[in-house]
Amino acid sequence: MSELIERKRDWHFTPNDKEIERGFKGWHERGYLPHFDAPNVTQLVTFNLVDSFPVKRRTEWEFLLKIENDSERRRTLEEWLDRGHGPCWLNQAAIAEVVETELLAGHNRDYQLQTWVIMPNHVHLVVDVRETPLRQLITIWKGRTAFKCNRLLGRRGSFWQEDYWDTFIRDARHLGTSIRYVESNPAKARLVKDSATWRWSSLRRKDRFGVLKLNAD
């Protein structure tokens, strides 16, 4: 895995001193998951609820983390998430609304959301990162939503699983594929027949030209 990270650093971005001061790390590693953090890039991001990979079923999913190929590892892990393991608090409208509201709070100010979907136990989004490192954005999203959601649920403790997955968007074709992947996830997971009817998604807020209309109900 360390060799994989080193190769990727050669392909892309190494932060300069000012960017390092602002918290950008370029390619780095946390546990099994490699991350890319740079200003003015677009990222496909996934983060999930605590215990959506249940400890009691660890033998069923732990090997997935060791898959060397990034794309294959991400695909198999997300297939596991789509099975709906764990508490699935995001199925509750009040909880999903807290998360969506927080994501939209910094949209067009601190970052630009291209698309998002809130699934029962995880969140997918494509975001244009600007001057705030992605890991800081995720820390903010997770921290604020965990506090509010735990209060609504009448519980304490971890709400989100530690860490996240991110994929650097290479070009326009990759962007289009990633947006379609995110927006089609509810139907792919067989939660609805038509993903456009899934309430907690950017897809239902887009007009026929694919432009976000954030005043949509």
PDB file of C-alpha atoms in Angstrom:
ATOM      1  CA  MET A   1       0.000   0.000   0.000  1.00  0.00           C
ATOM      2  CA  SER A   2       2.821   2.426   0.826  1.00  0.00           C
ATOM      3  CA  GLU A   3       4.316   1.810  -2.620  1.00  0.00           C
ATOM      4  CA  LEU A   4       0.918   2.571  -4.172  1.00  0.00           C
ATOM      5  CA  ILE A   5       0.782   5.923  -2.368  1.00  0.00           C
ATOM      6  CA  GLU A   6       4.303   6.800  -3.465  1.00  0.00           C
ATOM      7  CA  ARG A   7       3.498   6.030  -7.121  1.00  0.00           C
ATOM      8  CA  LYS A   8       0.399   8.202  -6.982  1.00  0.00           C
ATOM      9  CA  ARG A   9       2.394  11.108  -5.568  1.00  0.00           C
ATOM     10  CA  ASP A  10       4.529  10.953  -8.684  1.00  0.00           C
ATOM     11  CA  TRP A  11       1.421  11.169 -10.892  1.00  0.00           C
ATOM     12  CA  HIS A  12      -0.170  14.218  -9.388  1.00  0.00           C
ATOM     13  CA  PHE A  13       0.184  17.012  -6.869  1.00  0.00           C
ATOM     14  CA  THR A  14       2.749  17.809  -4.193  1.00  0.00           C
ATOM     15  CA  PRO A  15       1.702  20.766  -2.000  1.00  0.00           C
ATOM     16  CA  ASN A  16       3.936  23.803  -1.733  1.00  0.00           C
ATOM     17  CA  ASP A  17       4.824  25.408   1.604  1.00  0.00           C
ATOM     18  CA  LYS A  18       1.808  27.728   1.658  1.00  0.00           C
ATOM     19  CA  GLU A  19      -0.573  24.888   0.837  1.00  0.00           C
ATOM     20  CA  ILE A  20       0.981  22.748   3.559  1.00  0.00           C
ATOM     21  CA  GLU A  21       0.416  25.609   6.018  1.00  0.00           C
ATOM     22  CA  ARG A  22      -3.268  25.629   5.020  1.00  0.00           C
ATOM     23  CA  GLY A  23      -3.491  21.903   5.719  1.00  0.00           C
ATOM     24  CA  PHE A  24      -3.246  20.329   2.261  1.00  0.00           C
ATOM     25  CA  LYS A  25      -1.295  17.058   2.281  1.00  0.00           C
ATOM     26  CA  GLY A  26      -1.348  15.876  -1.319  1.00  0.00           C
ATOM     27  CA  TRP A  27      -1.297  12.067  -1.419  1.00  0.00           C
ATOM     28  CA  HIS A  28      -1.282  10.571   2.058  1.00  0.00           C
ATOM     29  CA  GLU A  29      -2.418   7.459   3.858  1.00  0.00           C
ATOM     30  CA  ARG A  30      -4.664   6.778   6.857  1.00  0.00           C
ATOM     31  CA  GLY A  31      -4.810   3.096   7.693  1.00  0.00           C
ATOM     32  CA  TYR A  32      -5.877   1.132   4.633  1.00  0.00           C
ATOM     33  CA  LEU A  33      -7.291   4.136   2.783  1.00  0.00           C
ATOM     34  CA  PRO A  34      -5.190   6.417   0.543  1.00  0.00           C
ATOM     35  CA  HIS A  35      -6.295  10.050   0.308  1.00  0.00           C
ATOM     36  CA  PHE A  36      -5.618  12.958  -2.015  1.00  0.00           C
ATOM     37  CA  ASP A  37      -5.923  16.503  -0.680  1.00  0.00           C
ATOM     38  CA  ALA A  38      -5.249  19.545  -2.877  1.00  0.00           C
ATOM     39  CA  PRO A  39      -6.871  22.925  -3.586  1.00  0.00           C
ATOM     40  CA  ASN A  40      -9.024  23.483  -6.666  1.00  0.00           C
ATOM     41  CA  VAL A  41      -9.723  19.845  -7.494  1.00  0.00           C
ATOM     42  CA  THR A  42     -12.902  17.780  -7.756  1.00  0.00           C
ATOM     43  CA  GLN A  43     -13.347  14.713  -5.572  1.00  0.00           C
ATOM     44  CA  LEU A  44     -15.778  11.808  -5.326  1.00  0.00           C
ATOM     45  CA  VAL A  45     -16.278  11.197  -1.595  1.00  0.00           C
ATOM     46  CA  THR A  46     -17.996   8.534   0.497  1.00  0.00           C
ATOM     47  CA  PHE A  47     -18.411   8.436   4.263  1.00  0.00           C
ATOM     48  CA  ASN A  48     -20.572   6.093   6.295  1.00  0.00           C
ATOM     49  CA  LEU A  49     -22.269   5.566   9.634  1.00  0.00           C
ATOM     50  CA  VAL A  50     -20.568   3.810  12.513  1.00  0.00           C
ATOM     51  CA  ASP A  51     -21.089   0.035  12.465  1.00  0.00           C
ATOM     52  CA  SER A  52     -22.181  -0.056   8.829  1.00  0.00           C
ATOM     53  CA  PHE A  53     -19.291  -2.509   8.731  1.00  0.00           C
ATOM     54  CA  PRO A  54     -20.407  -4.417  11.865  1.00  0.00           C
ATOM     55  CA  VAL A  55     -17.647  -5.629  14.179  1.00  0.00           C
ATOM     56  CA  LYS A  56     -19.476  -8.908  14.752  1.00  0.00           C
ATOM     57  CA  ARG A  57     -19.264  -9.581  10.996  1.00  0.00           C
ATOM     58  CA  ARG A  58     -15.678  -8.438  10.598  1.00  0.00           C
ATOM     59  CA  THR A  59     -14.553 -11.703   9.008  1.00  0.00           C
ATOM     60  CA  GLU A  60     -16.981 -11.021   6.143  1.00  0.00           C
ATOM     61  CA  TRP A  61     -15.596  -7.605   5.178  1.00  0.00           C
ATOM     62  CA  GLU A  62     -12.087  -7.149   6.608  1.00  0.00           C
ATOM     63  CA  PHE A  63     -10.431  -8.743   3.584  1.00  0.00           C
ATOM     64  CA  LEU A  64     -12.054  -6.104   1.343  1.00  0.00           C
ATOM     65  CA  LEU A  65      -9.823  -3.427   2.877  1.00  0.00           C
ATOM     66  CA  LYS A  66      -6.749  -5.293   1.677  1.00  0.00           C
ATOM     67  CA  ILE A  67      -7.646  -5.261  -2.019  1.00  0.00           C
ATOM     68  CA  GLU A  68      -4.694  -3.546  -3.718  1.00  0.00           C
ATOM     69  CA  ASN A  69      -6.532  -1.991  -6.658  1.00  0.00           C
ATOM     70  CA  ASP A  70      -8.176   1.272  -5.559  1.00  0.00           C
ATOM     71  CA  SER A  71     -11.160   1.030  -7.898  1.00  0.00           C
ATOM     72  CA  GLU A  72     -11.860  -2.603  -7.098  1.00  0.00           C
ATOM     73  CA  ARG A  73     -11.542  -2.011  -3.352  1.00  0.00           C
ATOM     74  CA  ARG A  74     -13.901   0.934  -3.463  1.00  0.00           C
ATOM     75  CA  ARG A  75     -16.433  -0.922  -5.616  1.00  0.00           C
ATOM     76  CA  THR A  76     -16.581  -3.942  -3.316  1.00  0.00           C
ATOM     77  CA  LEU A  77     -16.741  -1.840  -0.151  1.00  0.00           C
ATOM     78  CA  GLU A  78     -19.597   0.229  -1.546  1.00  0.00           C
ATOM     79  CA  GLU A  79     -21.446  -2.912  -2.596  1.00  0.00           C
ATOM     80  CA  TRP A  80     -21.265  -3.927   1.052  1.00  0.00           C
ATOM     81  CA  LEU A  81     -22.634  -0.544   2.144  1.00  0.00           C
ATOM     82  CA  ASP A  82     -25.548  -0.840  -0.282  1.00  0.00           C
ATOM     83  CA  ARG A  83     -26.695  -3.966   1.553  1.00  0.00           C
ATOM     84  CA  GLY A  84     -27.778  -1.697   4.407  1.00  0.00           C
ATOM     85  CA  HIS A  85     -25.834  -3.093   7.362  1.00  0.00           C
ATOM     86  CA  GLY A  86     -25.784  -1.276  10.680  1.00  0.00           C
ATOM     87  CA  PRO A  87     -28.265   1.152  12.250  1.00  0.00           C
ATOM     88  CA  CYS A  88     -29.201   3.000   9.017  1.00  0.00           C
ATOM     89  CA  TRP A  89     -30.192   6.158  10.896  1.00  0.00           C
ATOM     90  CA  LEU A  90     -30.099   8.103   7.631  1.00  0.00           C
ATOM     91  CA  ASN A  91     -33.326   6.337   6.658  1.00  0.00           C
ATOM     92  CA  GLN A  92     -35.070   8.669   9.096  1.00  0.00           C
ATOM     93  CA  ALA A  93     -36.181  11.866   7.371  1.00  0.00           C
ATOM     94  CA  ALA A  94     -35.189  14.125  10.262  1.00  0.00           C
ATOM     95  CA  ILE A  95     -31.672  12.679  10.339  1.00  0.00           C
ATOM     96  CA  ALA A  96     -31.177  12.810   6.570  1.00  0.00           C
ATOM     97  CA  GLU A  97     -32.401  16.406   6.559  1.00  0.00           C
ATOM     98  CA  VAL A  98     -29.770  17.404   9.124  1.00  0.00           C
ATOM     99  CA  VAL A  99     -27.044  15.945   6.916  1.00  0.00           C
ATOM    100  CA  GLU A 100     -28.311  17.476   3.678  1.00  0.00           C
ATOM    101  CA  THR A 101     -28.757  20.886   5.320  1.00  0.00           C
ATOM    102  CA  GLU A 102     -25.189  20.810   6.597  1.00  0.00           C
ATOM    103  CA  LEU A 103     -23.795  19.816   3.198  1.00  0.00           C
ATOM    104  CA  LEU A 104     -25.643  22.690   1.553  1.00  0.00           C
ATOM    105  CA  ALA A 105     -24.594  25.227   4.200  1.00  0.00           C
ATOM    106  CA  GLY A 106     -21.173  25.792   2.635  1.00  0.00           C
ATOM    107  CA  HIS A 107     -22.188  25.186  -0.989  1.00  0.00           C
ATOM    108  CA  ASN A 108     -21.138  28.050  -3.300  1.00  0.00           C
ATOM    109  CA  ARG A 109     -19.099  29.548  -0.453  1.00  0.00           C
ATOM    110  CA  ASP A 110     -16.468  27.115   0.835  1.00  0.00           C
ATOM    111  CA  TYR A 111     -16.899  24.491  -1.887  1.00  0.00           C
ATOM    112  CA  GLN A 112     -19.126  23.588  -4.826  1.00  0.00           C
ATOM    113  CA  LEU A 113     -21.300  20.481  -4.693  1.00  0.00           C
ATOM    114  CA  GLN A 114     -21.671  18.818  -8.072  1.00  0.00           C
ATOM    115  CA  THR A 115     -23.973  16.100  -6.769  1.00  0.00           C
ATOM    116  CA  TRP A 116     -24.832  14.154  -3.617  1.00  0.00           C
ATOM    117  CA  VAL A 117     -26.993  11.353  -2.308  1.00  0.00           C
ATOM    118  CA  ILE A 118     -27.794  10.368   1.268  1.00  0.00           C
ATOM    119  CA  MET A 119     -28.281   6.625   1.526  1.00  0.00           C
ATOM    120  CA  PRO A 120     -29.537   4.727   4.609  1.00  0.00           C
ATOM    121  CA  ASN A 121     -26.058   4.195   6.050  1.00  0.00           C
ATOM    122  CA  HIS A 122     -23.700   6.320   3.946  1.00  0.00           C
ATOM    123  CA  VAL A 123     -23.281   9.493   1.906  1.00  0.00           C
ATOM    124  CA  HIS A 124     -21.842   9.931  -1.592  1.00  0.00           C
ATOM    125  CA  LEU A 125     -20.959  13.319  -3.046  1.00  0.00           C
ATOM    126  CA  VAL A 126     -18.892  14.959  -5.742  1.00  0.00           C
ATOM    127  CA  VAL A 127     -17.391  18.217  -4.535  1.00  0.00           C
ATOM    128  CA  ASP A 128     -15.181  20.934  -5.994  1.00  0.00           C
ATOM    129  CA  VAL A 129     -12.616  21.609  -3.269  1.00  0.00           C
ATOM    130  CA  ARG A 130     -11.448  25.210  -3.080  1.00  0.00           C
ATOM    131  CA  GLU A 131      -9.227  26.626  -0.328  1.00  0.00           C
ATOM    132  CA  THR A 132     -10.280  24.347   2.550  1.00  0.00           C
ATOM    133  CA  PRO A 133      -8.707  20.866   2.613  1.00  0.00           C
ATOM    134  CA  LEU A 134     -11.131  18.024   1.999  1.00  0.00           C
ATOM    135  CA  ARG A 135     -10.312  16.313   5.282  1.00  0.00           C
ATOM    136  CA  GLN A 136     -11.218  19.533   7.129  1.00  0.00           C
ATOM    137  CA  LEU A 137     -14.520  19.777   5.260  1.00  0.00           C
ATOM    138  CA  ILE A 138     -15.358  16.209   6.205  1.00  0.00           C
ATOM    139  CA  THR A 139     -14.402  16.838   9.830  1.00  0.00           C
ATOM    140  CA  ILE A 140     -16.794  19.812   9.864  1.00  0.00           C
ATOM    141  CA  TRP A 141     -19.627  17.897   8.179  1.00  0.00           C
ATOM    142  CA  LYS A 142     -19.243  14.903  10.449  1.00  0.00           C
ATOM    143  CA  GLY A 143     -18.805  16.879  13.653  1.00  0.00           C
ATOM    144  CA  ARG A 144     -21.797  19.170  13.231  1.00  0.00           C
ATOM    145  CA  THR A 145     -24.140  16.472  11.962  1.00  0.00           C
ATOM    146  CA  ALA A 146     -23.097  13.920  14.603  1.00  0.00           C
ATOM    147  CA  PHE A 147     -23.956  16.339  17.413  1.00  0.00           C
ATOM    148  CA  LYS A 148     -27.355  17.249  15.973  1.00  0.00           C
ATOM    149  CA  CYS A 149     -28.296  13.718  14.921  1.00  0.00           C
ATOM    150  CA  ASN A 150     -27.305  12.156  18.228  1.00  0.00           C
ATOM    151  CA  ARG A 151     -29.462  14.709  19.992  1.00  0.00           C
ATOM    152  CA  LEU A 152     -32.438  13.813  17.779  1.00  0.00           C
ATOM    153  CA  LEU A 153     -31.812  10.107  18.352  1.00  0.00           C
ATOM    154  CA  GLY A 154     -31.391  10.530  22.105  1.00  0.00           C
ATOM    155  CA  ARG A 155     -28.009   8.817  22.090  1.00  0.00           C
ATOM    156  CA  ARG A 156     -24.318   9.463  22.691  1.00  0.00           C
ATOM    157  CA  GLY A 157     -21.181   8.134  21.116  1.00  0.00           C
ATOM    158  CA  SER A 158     -19.819   7.823  17.613  1.00  0.00           C
ATOM    159  CA  PHE A 159     -22.250   8.540  14.803  1.00  0.00           C
ATOM    160  CA  TRP A 160     -19.962   8.323  11.765  1.00  0.00           C
ATOM    161  CA  GLN A 161     -17.317   5.724  11.006  1.00  0.00           C
ATOM    162  CA  GLU A 162     -13.786   7.085  11.168  1.00  0.00           C
ATOM    163  CA  ASP A 163     -12.122   7.988   7.880  1.00  0.00           C
ATOM    164  CA  TYR A 164     -13.648   8.305   4.409  1.00  0.00           C
ATOM    165  CA  TRP A 165     -13.007   7.352   0.782  1.00  0.00           C
ATOM    166  CA  ASP A 166     -12.058   9.885  -1.841  1.00  0.00           C
ATOM    167  CA  THR A 167     -11.313   9.593  -5.537  1.00  0.00           C
ATOM    168  CA  PHE A 168      -9.602  12.372  -7.478  1.00  0.00           C
ATOM    169  CA  ILE A 169     -11.648  13.290 -10.570  1.00  0.00           C
ATOM    170  CA  ARG A 170      -9.239  13.189 -13.494  1.00  0.00           C
ATOM    171  CA  ASP A 171     -11.217  14.769 -16.342  1.00  0.00           C
ATOM    172  CA  ALA A 172     -14.686  15.627 -17.688  1.00  0.00           C
ATOM    173  CA  ARG A 173     -15.451  12.035 -18.630  1.00  0.00           C
ATOM    174  CA  HIS A 174     -14.549  10.789 -15.159  1.00  0.00           C
ATOM    175  CA  LEU A 175     -16.694  13.574 -13.677  1.00  0.00           C
ATOM    176  CA  GLY A 176     -19.731  12.544 -15.709  1.00  0.00           C
ATOM    177  CA  THR A 177     -19.288   8.893 -14.765  1.00  0.00           C
ATOM    178  CA  SER A 178     -18.955   9.784 -11.078  1.00  0.00           C
ATOM    179  CA  ILE A 179     -22.045  12.006 -11.078  1.00  0.00           C
ATOM    180  CA  ARG A 180     -24.093   9.274 -12.742  1.00  0.00           C
ATOM    181  CA  TYR A 181     -22.798   6.751 -10.229  1.00  0.00           C
ATOM    182  CA  VAL A 182     -23.840   8.899  -7.265  1.00  0.00           C
ATOM    183  CA  GLU A 183     -27.234   9.820  -8.666  1.00  0.00           C
ATOM    184  CA  SER A 184     -28.126   6.256  -9.664  1.00  0.00           C
ATOM    185  CA  ASN A 185     -27.209   4.743  -6.299  1.00  0.00           C
ATOM    186  CA  PRO A 186     -30.751   4.590  -4.798  1.00  0.00           C
ATOM    187  CA  ALA A 187     -32.072   2.566  -7.736  1.00  0.00           C
ATOM    188  CA  LYS A 188     -28.919   0.445  -7.869  1.00  0.00           C
ATOM    189  CA  ALA A 189     -29.434  -0.407  -4.186  1.00  0.00           C
ATOM    190  CA  ARG A 190     -33.102  -1.213  -4.983  1.00  0.00           C
ATOM    191  CA  LEU A 191     -34.449   1.436  -2.635  1.00  0.00           C
ATOM    192  CA  VAL A 192     -36.559   2.940  -5.442  1.00  0.00           C
ATOM    193  CA  LYS A 193     -37.207   2.124  -9.091  1.00  0.00           C
ATOM    194  CA  ASP A 194     -36.312   5.629 -10.269  1.00  0.00           C
ATOM    195  CA  SER A 195     -33.466   7.428  -8.485  1.00  0.00           C
ATOM    196  CA  ALA A 196     -35.079  10.779  -9.335  1.00  0.00           C
ATOM    197  CA  THR A 197     -37.767   9.968  -6.750  1.00  0.00           C
ATOM    198  CA  TRP A 198     -35.260   9.495  -3.921  1.00  0.00           C
ATOM    199  CA  ARG A 199     -35.786  12.430  -1.582  1.00  0.00           C
ATOM    200  CA  TRP A 200     -32.264  12.910  -0.288  1.00  0.00           C
ATOM    201  CA  SER A 201     -30.419  13.470  -3.537  1.00  0.00           C
ATOM    202  CA  SER A 202     -29.328  16.283  -5.812  1.00  0.00           C
ATOM    203  CA  LEU A 203     -30.928  14.509  -8.771  1.00  0.00           C
ATOM    204  CA  ARG A 204     -34.462  15.504  -7.840  1.00  0.00           C
ATOM    205  CA  ARG A 205     -33.284  19.126  -7.592  1.00  0.00           C
ATOM    206  CA  LYS A 206     -31.975  19.296 -11.160  1.00  0.00           C
ATOM    207  CA  ASP A 207     -33.866  20.692 -14.117  1.00  0.00           C
ATOM    208  CA  ARG A 208     -34.003  18.967 -17.501  1.00  0.00           C
ATOM    209  CA  PHE A 209     -30.651  20.519 -18.386  1.00  0.00           C
ATOM    210  CA  GLY A 210     -28.999  19.030 -15.308  1.00  0.00           C
ATOM    211  CA  VAL A 211     -28.734  22.376 -13.495  1.00  0.00           C
ATOM    212  CA  LEU A 212     -29.208  22.323  -9.724  1.00  0.00           C
ATOM    213  CA  LYS A 213     -32.257  24.201  -8.456  1.00  0.00           C
ATOM    214  CA  LEU A 214     -31.726  24.377  -4.734  1.00  0.00           C
ATOM    215  CA  ASN A 215     -35.087  25.969  -4.013  1.00  0.00           C
ATOM    216  CA  ALA A 216     -36.795  22.697  -5.005  1.00  0.00           C
ATOM    217  CA  ASP A 217     -38.875  21.024  -2.298  1.00  0.00           C
TER     218      ASP A 217
END
